[in-house]
Structures are given as C-alpha cells and as structure tokens.
mmCIF file of C-alpha atoms in Angstrom:
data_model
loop_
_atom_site.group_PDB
_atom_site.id
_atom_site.type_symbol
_atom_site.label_atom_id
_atom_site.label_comp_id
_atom_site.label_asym_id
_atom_site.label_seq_id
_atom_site.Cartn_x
_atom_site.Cartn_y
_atom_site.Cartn_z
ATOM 1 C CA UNK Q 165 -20.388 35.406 65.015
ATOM 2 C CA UNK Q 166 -17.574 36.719 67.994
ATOM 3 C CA UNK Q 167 -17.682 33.974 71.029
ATOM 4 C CA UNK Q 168 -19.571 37.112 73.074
ATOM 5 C CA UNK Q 169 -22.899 36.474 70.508
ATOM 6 C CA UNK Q 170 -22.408 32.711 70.570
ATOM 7 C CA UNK Q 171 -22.346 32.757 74.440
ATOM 8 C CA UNK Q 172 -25.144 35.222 74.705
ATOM 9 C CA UNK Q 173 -27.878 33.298 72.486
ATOM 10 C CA UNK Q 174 -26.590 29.728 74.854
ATOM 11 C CA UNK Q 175 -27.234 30.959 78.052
ATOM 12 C CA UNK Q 176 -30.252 31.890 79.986
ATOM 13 C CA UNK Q 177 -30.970 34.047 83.080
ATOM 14 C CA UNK Q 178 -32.660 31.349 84.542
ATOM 15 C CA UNK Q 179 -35.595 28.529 84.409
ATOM 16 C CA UNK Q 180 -38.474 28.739 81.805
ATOM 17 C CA UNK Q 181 -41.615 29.339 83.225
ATOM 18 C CA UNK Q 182 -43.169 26.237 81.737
ATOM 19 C CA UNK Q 183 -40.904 24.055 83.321
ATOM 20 C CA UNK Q 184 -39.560 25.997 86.672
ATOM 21 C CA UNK Q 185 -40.750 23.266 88.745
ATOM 22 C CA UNK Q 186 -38.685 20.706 87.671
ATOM 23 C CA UNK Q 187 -35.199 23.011 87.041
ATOM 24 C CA UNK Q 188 -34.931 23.195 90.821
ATOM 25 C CA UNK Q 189 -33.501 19.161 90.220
ATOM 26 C CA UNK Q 190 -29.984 21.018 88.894
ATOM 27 C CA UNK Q 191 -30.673 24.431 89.181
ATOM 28 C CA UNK Q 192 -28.932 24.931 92.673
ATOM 29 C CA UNK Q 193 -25.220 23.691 90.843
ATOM 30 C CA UNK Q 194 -25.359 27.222 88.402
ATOM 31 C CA UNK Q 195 -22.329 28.970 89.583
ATOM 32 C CA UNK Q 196 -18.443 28.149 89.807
ATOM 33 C CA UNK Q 197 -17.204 25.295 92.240
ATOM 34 C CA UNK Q 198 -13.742 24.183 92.556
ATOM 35 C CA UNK Q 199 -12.213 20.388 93.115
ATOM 36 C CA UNK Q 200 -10.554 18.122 94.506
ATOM 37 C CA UNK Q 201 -10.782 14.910 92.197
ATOM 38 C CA UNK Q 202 -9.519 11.494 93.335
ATOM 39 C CA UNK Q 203 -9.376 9.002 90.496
ATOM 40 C CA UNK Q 204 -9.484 5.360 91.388
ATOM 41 C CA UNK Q 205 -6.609 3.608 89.442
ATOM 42 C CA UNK Q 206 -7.119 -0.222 88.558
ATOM 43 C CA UNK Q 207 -4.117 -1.200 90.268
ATOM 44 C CA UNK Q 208 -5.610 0.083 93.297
ATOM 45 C CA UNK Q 209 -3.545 3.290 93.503
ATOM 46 C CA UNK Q 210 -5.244 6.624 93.361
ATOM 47 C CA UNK Q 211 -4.324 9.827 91.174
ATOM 48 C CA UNK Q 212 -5.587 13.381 93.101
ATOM 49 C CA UNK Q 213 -5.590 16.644 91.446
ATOM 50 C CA UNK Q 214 -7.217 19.919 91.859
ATOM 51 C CA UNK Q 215 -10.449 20.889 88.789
ATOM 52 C CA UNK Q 216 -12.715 23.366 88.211
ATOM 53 C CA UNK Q 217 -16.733 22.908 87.491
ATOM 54 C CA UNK Q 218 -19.266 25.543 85.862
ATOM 55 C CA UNK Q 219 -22.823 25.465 85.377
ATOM 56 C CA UNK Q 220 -25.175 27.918 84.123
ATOM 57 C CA UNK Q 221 -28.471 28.032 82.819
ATOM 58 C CA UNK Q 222 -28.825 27.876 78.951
ATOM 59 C CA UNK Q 223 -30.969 27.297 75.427
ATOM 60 C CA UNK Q 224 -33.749 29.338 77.362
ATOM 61 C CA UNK Q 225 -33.602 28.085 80.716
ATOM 62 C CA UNK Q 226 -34.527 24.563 79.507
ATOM 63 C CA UNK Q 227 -31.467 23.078 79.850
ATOM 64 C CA UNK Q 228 -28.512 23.481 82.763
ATOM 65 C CA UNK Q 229 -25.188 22.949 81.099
ATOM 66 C CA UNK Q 230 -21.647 22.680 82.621
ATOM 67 C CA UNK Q 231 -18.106 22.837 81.548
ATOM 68 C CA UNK Q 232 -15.697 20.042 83.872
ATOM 69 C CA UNK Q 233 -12.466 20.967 83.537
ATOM 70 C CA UNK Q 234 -9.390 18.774 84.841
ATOM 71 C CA UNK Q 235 -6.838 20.189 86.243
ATOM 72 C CA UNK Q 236 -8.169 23.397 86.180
ATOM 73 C CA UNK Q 237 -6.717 26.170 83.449
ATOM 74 C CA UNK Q 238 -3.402 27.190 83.570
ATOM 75 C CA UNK Q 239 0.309 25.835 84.247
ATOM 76 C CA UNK Q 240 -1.202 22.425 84.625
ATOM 77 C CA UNK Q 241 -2.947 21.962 81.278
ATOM 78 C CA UNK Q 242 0.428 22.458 79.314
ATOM 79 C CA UNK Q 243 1.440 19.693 77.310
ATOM 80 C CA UNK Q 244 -0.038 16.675 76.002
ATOM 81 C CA UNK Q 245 -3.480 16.632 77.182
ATOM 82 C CA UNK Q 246 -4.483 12.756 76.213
ATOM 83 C CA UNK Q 247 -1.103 11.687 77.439
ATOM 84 C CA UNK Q 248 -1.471 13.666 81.314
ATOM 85 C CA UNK Q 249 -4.833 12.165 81.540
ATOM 86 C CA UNK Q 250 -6.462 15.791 81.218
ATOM 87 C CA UNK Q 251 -10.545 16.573 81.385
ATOM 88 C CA UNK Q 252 -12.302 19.305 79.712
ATOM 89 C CA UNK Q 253 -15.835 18.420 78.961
ATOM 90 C CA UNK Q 254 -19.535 19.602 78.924
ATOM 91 C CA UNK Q 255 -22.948 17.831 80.177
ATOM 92 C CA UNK Q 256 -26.161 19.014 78.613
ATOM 93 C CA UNK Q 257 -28.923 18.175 81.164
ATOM 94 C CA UNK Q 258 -32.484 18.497 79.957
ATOM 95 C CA UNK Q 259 -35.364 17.738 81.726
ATOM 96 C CA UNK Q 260 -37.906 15.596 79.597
ATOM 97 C CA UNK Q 261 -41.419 16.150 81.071
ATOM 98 C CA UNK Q 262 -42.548 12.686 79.173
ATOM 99 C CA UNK Q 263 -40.738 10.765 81.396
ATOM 100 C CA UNK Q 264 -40.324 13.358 84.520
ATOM 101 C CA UNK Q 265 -36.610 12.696 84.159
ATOM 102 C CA UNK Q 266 -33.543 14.843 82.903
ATOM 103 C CA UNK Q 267 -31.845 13.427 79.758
ATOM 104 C CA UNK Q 268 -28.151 14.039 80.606
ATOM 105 C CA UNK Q 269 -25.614 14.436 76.901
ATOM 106 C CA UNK Q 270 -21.734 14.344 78.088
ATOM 107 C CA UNK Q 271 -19.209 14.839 76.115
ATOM 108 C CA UNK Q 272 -15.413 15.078 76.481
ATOM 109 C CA UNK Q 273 -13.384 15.833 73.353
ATOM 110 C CA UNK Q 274 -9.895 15.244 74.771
ATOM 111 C CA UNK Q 275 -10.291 11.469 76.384
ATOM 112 C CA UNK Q 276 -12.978 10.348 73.513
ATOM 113 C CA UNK Q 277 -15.525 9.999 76.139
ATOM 114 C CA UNK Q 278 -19.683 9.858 75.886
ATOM 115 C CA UNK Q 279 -22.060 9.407 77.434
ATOM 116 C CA UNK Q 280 -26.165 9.303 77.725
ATOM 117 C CA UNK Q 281 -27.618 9.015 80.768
ATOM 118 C CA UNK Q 282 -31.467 9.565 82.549
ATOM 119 C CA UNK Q 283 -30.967 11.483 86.215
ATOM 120 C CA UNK Q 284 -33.177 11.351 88.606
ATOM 121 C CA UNK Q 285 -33.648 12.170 92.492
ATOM 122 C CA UNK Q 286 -33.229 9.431 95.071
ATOM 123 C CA UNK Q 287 -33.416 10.480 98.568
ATOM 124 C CA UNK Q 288 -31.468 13.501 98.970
ATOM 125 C CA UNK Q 289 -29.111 12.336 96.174
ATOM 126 C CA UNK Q 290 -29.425 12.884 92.513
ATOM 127 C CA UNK Q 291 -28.460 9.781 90.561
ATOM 128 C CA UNK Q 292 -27.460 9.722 86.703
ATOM 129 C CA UNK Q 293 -27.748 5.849 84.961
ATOM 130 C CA UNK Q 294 -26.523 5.025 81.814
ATOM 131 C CA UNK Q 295 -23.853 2.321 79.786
ATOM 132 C CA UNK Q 296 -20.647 3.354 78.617
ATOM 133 C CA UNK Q 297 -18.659 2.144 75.828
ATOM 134 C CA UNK Q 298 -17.867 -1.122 76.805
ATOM 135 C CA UNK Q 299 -21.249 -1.889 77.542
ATOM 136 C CA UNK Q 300 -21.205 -1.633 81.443
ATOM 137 C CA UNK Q 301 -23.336 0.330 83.366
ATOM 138 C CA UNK Q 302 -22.486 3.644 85.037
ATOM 139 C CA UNK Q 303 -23.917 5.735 87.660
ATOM 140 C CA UNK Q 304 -23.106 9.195 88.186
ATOM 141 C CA UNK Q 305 -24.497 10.683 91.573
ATOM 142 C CA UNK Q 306 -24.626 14.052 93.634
ATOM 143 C CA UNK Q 307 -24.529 13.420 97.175
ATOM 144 C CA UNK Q 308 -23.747 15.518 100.748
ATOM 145 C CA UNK Q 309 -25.763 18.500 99.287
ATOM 146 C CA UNK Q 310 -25.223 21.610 100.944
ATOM 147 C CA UNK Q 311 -25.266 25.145 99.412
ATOM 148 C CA UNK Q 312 -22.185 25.046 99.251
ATOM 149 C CA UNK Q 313 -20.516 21.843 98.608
ATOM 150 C CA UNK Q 314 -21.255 18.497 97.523
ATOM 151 C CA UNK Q 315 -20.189 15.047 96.473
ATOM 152 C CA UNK Q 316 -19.792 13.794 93.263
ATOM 153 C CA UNK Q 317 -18.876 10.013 92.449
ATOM 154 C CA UNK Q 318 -18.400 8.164 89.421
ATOM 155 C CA UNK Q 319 -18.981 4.577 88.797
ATOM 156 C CA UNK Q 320 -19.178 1.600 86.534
ATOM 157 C CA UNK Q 321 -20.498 -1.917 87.276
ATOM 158 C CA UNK Q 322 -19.154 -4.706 85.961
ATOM 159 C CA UNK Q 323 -21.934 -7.630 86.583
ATOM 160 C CA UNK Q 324 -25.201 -5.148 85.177
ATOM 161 C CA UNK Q 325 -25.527 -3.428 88.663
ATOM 162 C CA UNK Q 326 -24.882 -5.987 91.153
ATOM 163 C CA UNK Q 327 -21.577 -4.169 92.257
ATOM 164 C CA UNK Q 328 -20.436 -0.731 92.016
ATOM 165 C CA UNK Q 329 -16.773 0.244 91.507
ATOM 166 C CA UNK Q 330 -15.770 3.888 92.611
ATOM 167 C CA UNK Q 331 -13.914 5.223 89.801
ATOM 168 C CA UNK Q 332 -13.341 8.956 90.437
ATOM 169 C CA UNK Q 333 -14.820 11.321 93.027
ATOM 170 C CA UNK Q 334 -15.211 14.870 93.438
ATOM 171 C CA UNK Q 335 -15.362 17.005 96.444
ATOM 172 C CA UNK Q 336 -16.874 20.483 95.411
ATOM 173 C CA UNK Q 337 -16.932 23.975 96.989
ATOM 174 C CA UNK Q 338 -18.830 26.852 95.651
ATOM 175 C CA UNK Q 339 -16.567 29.580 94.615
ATOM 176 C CA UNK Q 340 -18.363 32.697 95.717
#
C-alpha cells in the first residue's frame, strides 16, 4: 500500500451523518494553523519556538485527527530530536455518544508521551481531562475561539485539581 492509499482510506470529507451534530465540538480546527509555543520550564524560565498543527477529518468522519508538530519541518528538526526537546505527535478525538463526550488518544513517539483524555465543552472553551504518567492530572483546553485563531494551554496539577500549573501554551493562526 503507497502512503497516497493509506492516506486516502484515513481521511474523510467531512462529519458522518449519524453523528454531525456533535462533530461541530472539533470540527471548526480541520485545516492548517501555525504556532507560537511557549513552554513553561520548572525553573521558571520559558522556552518559545515556532510549530505547526493539522487537523482533518478521518476513519469516516467519525473521528477528527491532528498531527502537532514542534518546531515545525525543516532546518529546525535536524539533529537529535529527544535531545532538542522536539514534538511530532497525533490526537485521535472521537466522540462517544454513550457518554456525549469525545474520547481524546495522544500519542507522541519522539518524547514517549500518552495520553487518554474525555473533552468536553465548558463555556466557550473546550476542556480535555485526563492523568498522565506520573499519576497527576492534566487538562488540555481550547480557549479565545475565533475562526481564525485560538488558545491552547497545557496543564498538570499536582494536588488532584486543586491547582493548575501552565506548562506549555499555544497561540494558533489559521493558515489560509
């Protein structure tokens, strides 16, 4: 199978009819959007750098899947990726009608990292809860919708939810 047939039987043109309703949760992200990520060091300090996002519609427009990619391809990505800190991941978001939630699979081969998480709307937000790997809680959340941009935060909690620490942000733009 050529990566052209593997692509084409992922992806989607868009919702399934039996549950375009509830797509609409994620649906607005499918495009390109570019980044400017600020991770939030333990010593205090902060490390910025530029990334790229994708989402698209896929396994027959029941699922919205994206590819997070930090720094974005090219120049940057040269080297040792584990050793420059380097991102390249995908989320599998499916929305589970038994619990009206989305069931949220990330995965990031280079750092080691995964997670399961339940997302949700709150507000105008979207909000992603699950435990990482150490047993603390995280929340992943979309904030400052527009159509074009948005805010993307990352955080753990190290007393069960009593206190959130910012970890890493993202500002997004739509590429057009």
């Amino acid at each position: 199978m050529s990566a052209s047939q593997f692509l084409d039987a992922l992806g989607a043109d868009g919702a399934a009819a039996d549950r375009a309703g509830k797509m609409d949760l994620y649906g607005w992200l499918v495009g390109a959007w570019e980044l400017d990520v600020t991770r939030f060091l333990a010593d205090g300090g902060k490390r910025q750098r530029k990334g790229e996002w994708h989402f698209g519609w896929t396994l027959e427009g029941r699922a919205i899947q994206d590819v997070w990619i930090v720094p974005p391809r090219g120049a940057l990505r040269q080297g040792d990726a584990v050793a420059n800190a380097n991102s390249f991941g995908t989320t599998l978001r499916i929305y589970d009608p038994r619990i009206d939630a989305w069931r949220i699979q990330w995965s990031d081969p280079v750092r080691l990292n995964f997670l399961s998480m339940i997302g949700r709307r709150h507000g105008d937000d979207i909000v992603q809860l699950g435990t990482n790997s150490d047993g603390q809680p995280v929340r992943w959340s979309f904030s400052d919708i527009t159509p074009s941009s948005f805010t993307w935060r990352g955080e753990t909690s190290p007393d069960n939810g009593a206190i959130w620490r910012l970890d890493i942000e993202f500002l997004a733009r739509r590429i057009a």
